[in-house]
CSV table of C-alpha atoms in Angstrom, one decimal:
chain,number,residue,atom,x,y,z
A,1,MET,CA,45.0,86.5,50.1
A,2,LEU,CA,45.0,89.1,47.2
A,3,TYR,CA,47.1,92.1,47.2
A,4,LYS,CA,47.7,95.0,44.8
A,5,LYS,CA,51.0,95.4,42.9
A,6,PRO,CA,52.6,98.7,43.0
A,7,LEU,CA,52.0,100.7,39.7
A,8,VAL,CA,55.0,101.0,37.3
A,9,ASN,CA,55.8,104.5,35.8
A,10,LEU,CA,55.7,104.1,32.0
A,11,THR,CA,56.2,107.7,31.1
A,12,PRO,CA,60.0,107.4,30.5
A,13,LEU,CA,59.3,104.4,28.2
A,14,LEU,CA,56.7,106.3,26.2
A,15,ASP,CA,58.9,109.3,25.8
A,16,LEU,CA,61.7,107.0,24.5
A,17,LEU,CA,59.3,105.3,22.1
A,18,PHE,CA,58.2,108.7,20.7
A,19,ILE,CA,61.8,109.8,20.3
A,20,VAL,CA,62.5,106.6,18.4
A,21,ILE,CA,59.5,107.0,16.1
A,22,PHE,CA,60.2,110.7,15.5
A,23,ALA,CA,63.8,109.9,14.7
A,24,TYR,CA,62.7,107.2,12.2
A,25,GLN,CA,60.2,109.5,10.5
A,26,MET,CA,62.9,112.2,10.3
A,27,ASN,CA,65.2,109.8,8.7
A,28,VAL,CA,62.6,108.7,6.2
A,29,ASN,CA,61.7,112.4,5.4
A,30,LEU,CA,65.3,113.2,5.0
A,31,GLY,CA,65.7,110.3,2.7
A,32,ILE,CA,62.8,111.5,0.6
A,33,ASP,CA,64.2,115.1,0.6
A,34,ASP,CA,67.6,113.8,-0.5
A,35,HIS,CA,66.0,111.9,-3.4
A,36,ILE,CA,64.0,115.0,-4.5
A,37,GLN,CA,67.1,117.2,-4.3
A,38,THR,CA,69.1,114.6,-6.3
A,39,GLU,CA,66.5,114.6,-9.0
A,40,VAL,CA,66.3,118.3,-9.1
A,41,GLU,CA,70.1,118.5,-9.4
A,42,LYS,CA,70.0,116.0,-12.2
A,43,ARG,CA,67.3,118.0,-14.1
A,44,ILE,CA,69.4,121.2,-13.6
A,45,ASP,CA,72.5,119.5,-14.9
A,46,GLN,CA,70.6,118.1,-17.9
A,47,HIS,CA,69.1,121.5,-18.6
A,48,GLU,CA,72.5,123.0,-18.4
A,49,VAL,CA,73.9,120.4,-20.8
A,50,GLU,CA,71.1,121.0,-23.3
A,51,LYS,CA,71.6,124.7,-23.0
A,52,GLN,CA,75.3,124.3,-23.8
A,53,GLN,CA,74.4,122.0,-26.7
A,54,ASN,CA,71.9,124.5,-28.1
A,55,GLU,CA,74.4,127.4,-27.7
A,56,LYS,CA,77.0,125.3,-29.6
A,57,SER,CA,74.5,124.4,-32.3
A,58,LEU,CA,73.5,128.1,-32.7
A,59,LYS,CA,77.2,129.0,-32.8
A,60,GLN,CA,77.8,126.5,-35.5
A,61,ALA,CA,74.8,127.7,-37.5
A,62,LYS,CA,76.0,131.2,-37.3
A,63,GLU,CA,79.5,130.2,-38.5
A,64,GLU,CA,78.0,128.2,-41.4
A,65,LEU,CA,75.9,131.2,-42.4
A,66,LEU,CA,78.9,133.5,-42.3
A,67,ASN,CA,80.8,131.0,-44.4
A,68,ILE,CA,78.0,130.9,-47.0
A,69,VAL,CA,77.9,134.7,-47.1
A,70,GLU,CA,81.7,134.8,-47.5
A,71,MET,CA,81.5,132.3,-50.3
A,72,ILE,CA,78.8,134.3,-52.1
A,73,ASN,CA,80.9,137.4,-51.9
A,74,ARG,CA,83.9,135.5,-53.3
A,75,GLU,CA,81.8,134.2,-56.2
A,76,LYS,CA,80.5,137.8,-56.9
A,77,ALA,CA,84.1,139.0,-56.9
A,78,ASN,CA,85.1,136.2,-59.3
A,79,LEU,CA,82.1,136.9,-61.6
A,80,SER,CA,83.0,140.6,-61.7
A,81,GLU,CA,86.6,139.7,-62.6
A,82,ILE,CA,85.4,137.3,-65.3
A,83,GLN,CA,83.2,140.0,-66.7
A,84,LYS,CA,86.1,142.4,-66.8
A,85,GLN,CA,88.1,139.8,-68.7
A,86,LEU,CA,85.3,139.1,-71.1
A,87,ALA,CA,84.8,142.8,-71.9
A,88,PRO,CA,87.4,142.8,-74.7
A,89,LEU,CA,86.0,139.6,-76.1
A,90,LYS,CA,82.5,141.2,-76.3
A,91,GLU,CA,84.0,144.2,-78.0
A,92,LEU,CA,85.7,141.9,-80.5
A,93,GLU,CA,82.5,140.1,-81.1
A,94,SER,CA,80.7,143.4,-81.7
A,95,ARG,CA,83.4,144.4,-84.2
A,96,ARG,CA,83.2,141.0,-85.9
A,97,LYS,CA,79.5,141.4,-86.3
A,98,GLU,CA,79.9,144.9,-87.8
A,99,LEU,CA,82.5,143.5,-90.3
A,100,SER,CA,80.2,140.6,-91.1
A,101,GLU,CA,77.3,142.9,-91.8
A,102,LYS,CA,79.5,145.1,-93.9
A,103,THR,CA,80.7,142.0,-95.8
A,104,ASP,CA,77.1,141.0,-96.4
A,105,ARG,CA,76.4,144.5,-97.8
A,106,ASP,CA,79.4,144.2,-100.0
A,107,LYS,CA,78.3,140.8,-101.2
A,108,LYS,CA,74.9,142.2,-102.1
A,109,THR,CA,76.5,145.0,-104.0
A,110,GLU,CA,78.9,142.6,-105.8
A,111,MET,CA,76.0,140.2,-106.5
A,112,GLY,CA,74.3,142.8,-108.7
A,113,ILE,CA,71.0,142.3,-110.4
A,114,SER,CA,71.4,145.1,-113.0
A,115,GLY,CA,70.4,144.1,-116.5
A,116,GLY,CA,67.5,142.5,-118.3
A,117,TRP,CA,65.3,139.7,-116.8
A,118,ASN,CA,62.5,137.5,-117.9
A,119,LEU,CA,60.2,136.7,-115.0
A,120,GLN,CA,58.0,133.6,-115.4
A,121,LEU,CA,54.8,134.0,-113.3
A,122,HIS,CA,52.7,131.1,-112.2
A,123,ILE,CA,49.5,132.8,-111.1
A,124,TYR,CA,47.5,130.9,-108.6
A,125,ARG,CA,45.1,133.5,-107.2
A,126,LEU,CA,43.2,136.5,-108.6
A,127,ILE,CA,41.9,139.3,-106.4
A,128,GLY,CA,39.0,141.6,-107.4
A,129,PRO,CA,38.5,145.3,-106.6
A,130,GLN,CA,36.2,144.4,-103.7
A,131,GLY,CA,38.7,141.9,-102.2
A,132,ASN,CA,37.0,138.8,-103.6
A,133,THR,CA,39.5,136.0,-104.5
A,134,MET,CA,39.5,133.2,-107.1
A,135,SER,CA,41.9,130.3,-107.4
A,136,VAL,CA,43.4,130.0,-110.9
A,137,ASP,CA,46.3,128.4,-112.8
A,138,ARG,CA,47.8,130.8,-115.3
A,139,GLN,CA,51.2,131.5,-116.8
A,140,THR,CA,52.5,135.0,-117.6
A,141,GLN,CA,55.9,136.4,-118.5
A,142,TYR,CA,57.2,139.8,-117.5
A,143,THR,CA,60.2,141.4,-119.3
A,144,ILE,CA,62.0,143.9,-117.1
A,145,ASN,CA,65.2,146.0,-117.0
A,146,LEU,CA,66.9,146.7,-113.6
A,147,SER,CA,69.6,149.1,-112.6
A,148,GLN,CA,71.3,148.7,-109.2
A,149,LYS,CA,73.3,151.4,-107.3
A,150,GLU,CA,74.6,150.0,-104.0
A,151,SER,CA,71.5,148.5,-102.3
A,152,TYR,CA,68.9,150.5,-104.3
A,153,ILE,CA,67.2,149.3,-107.4
A,154,THR,CA,65.3,151.1,-110.2
A,155,GLY,CA,63.9,149.8,-113.4
A,156,GLU,CA,60.9,149.3,-115.6
A,157,LEU,CA,58.5,146.7,-116.9
A,158,LEU,CA,58.8,146.5,-120.7
A,159,GLY,CA,56.0,144.1,-121.3
A,160,ALA,CA,53.8,141.3,-120.1
A,161,VAL,CA,52.5,138.5,-122.2
A,162,ARG,CA,50.5,135.3,-121.6
A,163,ARG,CA,52.3,132.2,-122.5
A,164,LYS,CA,50.8,130.6,-125.5
A,165,ASP,CA,50.7,127.2,-123.8
A,166,ASP,CA,48.4,128.7,-121.1
A,167,PRO,CA,44.9,127.3,-121.6
A,168,ASN,CA,43.6,130.7,-120.6
A,169,PHE,CA,45.8,132.6,-123.1
A,170,ASP,CA,42.8,134.4,-124.7
A,171,LYS,CA,41.2,135.4,-121.4
A,172,GLY,CA,42.0,138.9,-120.2
A,173,LEU,CA,45.1,141.0,-120.6
A,174,SER,CA,48.2,141.6,-118.4
A,175,CYS,CA,49.3,145.2,-118.0
A,176,GLY,CA,52.8,145.7,-119.4
A,177,GLN,CA,53.9,149.1,-118.4
A,178,ALA,CA,55.2,149.9,-114.9
A,179,ASP,CA,58.0,151.7,-113.0
A,180,ILE,CA,60.1,149.5,-110.7
A,181,LYS,CA,61.8,150.6,-107.5
A,182,GLY,CA,63.3,148.5,-104.8
A,183,GLU,CA,66.2,147.5,-102.6
A,184,ILE,CA,68.4,144.6,-101.4
A,185,GLN,CA,67.7,144.4,-97.7
A,186,ASN,CA,70.3,143.5,-95.0
A,187,SER,CA,68.9,139.9,-94.9
A,188,GLY,CA,69.7,139.6,-98.6
A,189,GLU,CA,66.1,139.6,-99.6
A,190,ILE,CA,65.3,141.5,-102.8
A,191,VAL,CA,62.2,143.7,-102.8
A,192,LEU,CA,60.8,145.1,-106.1
A,193,ILE,CA,57.7,147.3,-106.2
A,194,PHE,CA,55.9,147.6,-109.6
A,195,THR,CA,53.8,150.8,-110.0
A,196,TYR,CA,51.7,150.6,-113.1
A,197,THR,CA,51.5,153.6,-115.5
A,198,GLY,CA,49.8,154.4,-118.7
A,199,ASN,CA,46.2,153.4,-119.5
A,200,CYS,CA,46.3,149.9,-117.9
A,201,CYS,CA,45.5,150.0,-114.1
A,202,PRO,CA,47.5,153.3,-113.5
A,203,GLY,CA,48.6,153.6,-109.8
A,204,SER,CA,48.1,149.9,-109.0
A,205,GLN,CA,51.0,148.1,-107.4
A,206,GLU,CA,52.6,144.7,-107.2
A,207,ILE,CA,55.4,143.7,-104.8
A,208,LEU,CA,57.9,141.0,-105.6
A,209,ARG,CA,60.0,139.5,-102.8
A,210,GLY,CA,62.7,137.1,-103.6
A,211,ARG,CA,66.3,136.0,-103.5
A,212,ILE,CA,69.0,135.0,-106.0
A,213,ASP,CA,69.3,131.2,-105.8
A,214,SER,CA,72.4,129.0,-106.3
A,215,ASP,CA,71.7,129.0,-110.0
A,216,GLY,CA,71.7,132.8,-110.3
A,217,ASN,CA,68.0,132.9,-110.8
A,218,LEU,CA,65.6,135.3,-109.0
A,219,ALA,CA,63.0,133.2,-107.1
A,220,GLY,CA,60.2,134.6,-105.0
A,221,ASP,CA,56.6,135.6,-104.7
A,222,LEU,CA,54.6,138.4,-106.4
A,223,LYS,CA,51.6,139.8,-104.6
A,224,TRP,CA,49.1,142.5,-105.6
A,225,ALA,CA,49.4,145.4,-103.2
A,226,ARG,CA,46.8,147.9,-104.4
A,227,THR,CA,44.2,146.8,-107.0
A,228,GLY,CA,42.4,150.1,-107.7
A,229,MET,CA,39.7,149.1,-110.2
A,230,CYS,CA,41.7,146.2,-111.6
A,231,ILE,CA,42.0,142.5,-110.9
A,232,GLY,CA,45.3,141.7,-109.2
A,233,ALA,CA,47.2,138.4,-109.0
A,234,TRP,CA,49.4,136.4,-106.6
A,235,ALA,CA,52.1,134.3,-108.3
A,236,LYS,CA,55.2,132.3,-107.8
A,237,VAL,CA,58.1,133.8,-109.8
A,238,VAL,CA,61.3,132.5,-111.3
A,239,GLY,CA,63.4,135.1,-113.1
A,240,THR,CA,66.3,134.4,-115.5
A,241,ARG,CA,68.7,136.9,-117.1
A,242,ARG,CA,68.2,137.9,-120.7
């Protein structure tokens, strides 16, 4: 004979199961929240450490910059002090230079070129009135008298003759009358300006630039400065005392 079992009330069990499941989910969620919070706290701590490190580095950079500025200021002060110490030396050097220049002028005065000279001219170029040039090889001798007063020189050309051993001896004439003015420059160079007078190329000029060599001779170059209607010459010059 079949019979029907009485129904069991499962509601309390279901409620208990729901509570268990909810509690489990809560624990899981709490675990996840704790993990996230831990990571956030780590990131915050790391950021704080980095911030402190950056502030420390910035502080060190500022200190180094201040040290550099202080060092530069010390060097400027040292340089200023050195310049003050060197000022008397610069004054002494300036004084020494002045004395040296005065000595050079005295030497030039003592050297003296007053007296008679024979100038041997080796002419290597002729210049025509129109500026046309011609290469030559000629020998001429000037006879001059000079008078020196301090650095200033005056004198005259007494004559000019072709050397007889010059193959062009019979070609053309050399003017032999001129006034001479010049000076001994600070560099020691002697400058003589020949201005021709008389009937031969009046007003034409030659300039001799030279120095007294170790043998006491006057060595230099003669160049025609103003040709007028004459033919001028460029020449190497060696002068000896008469």
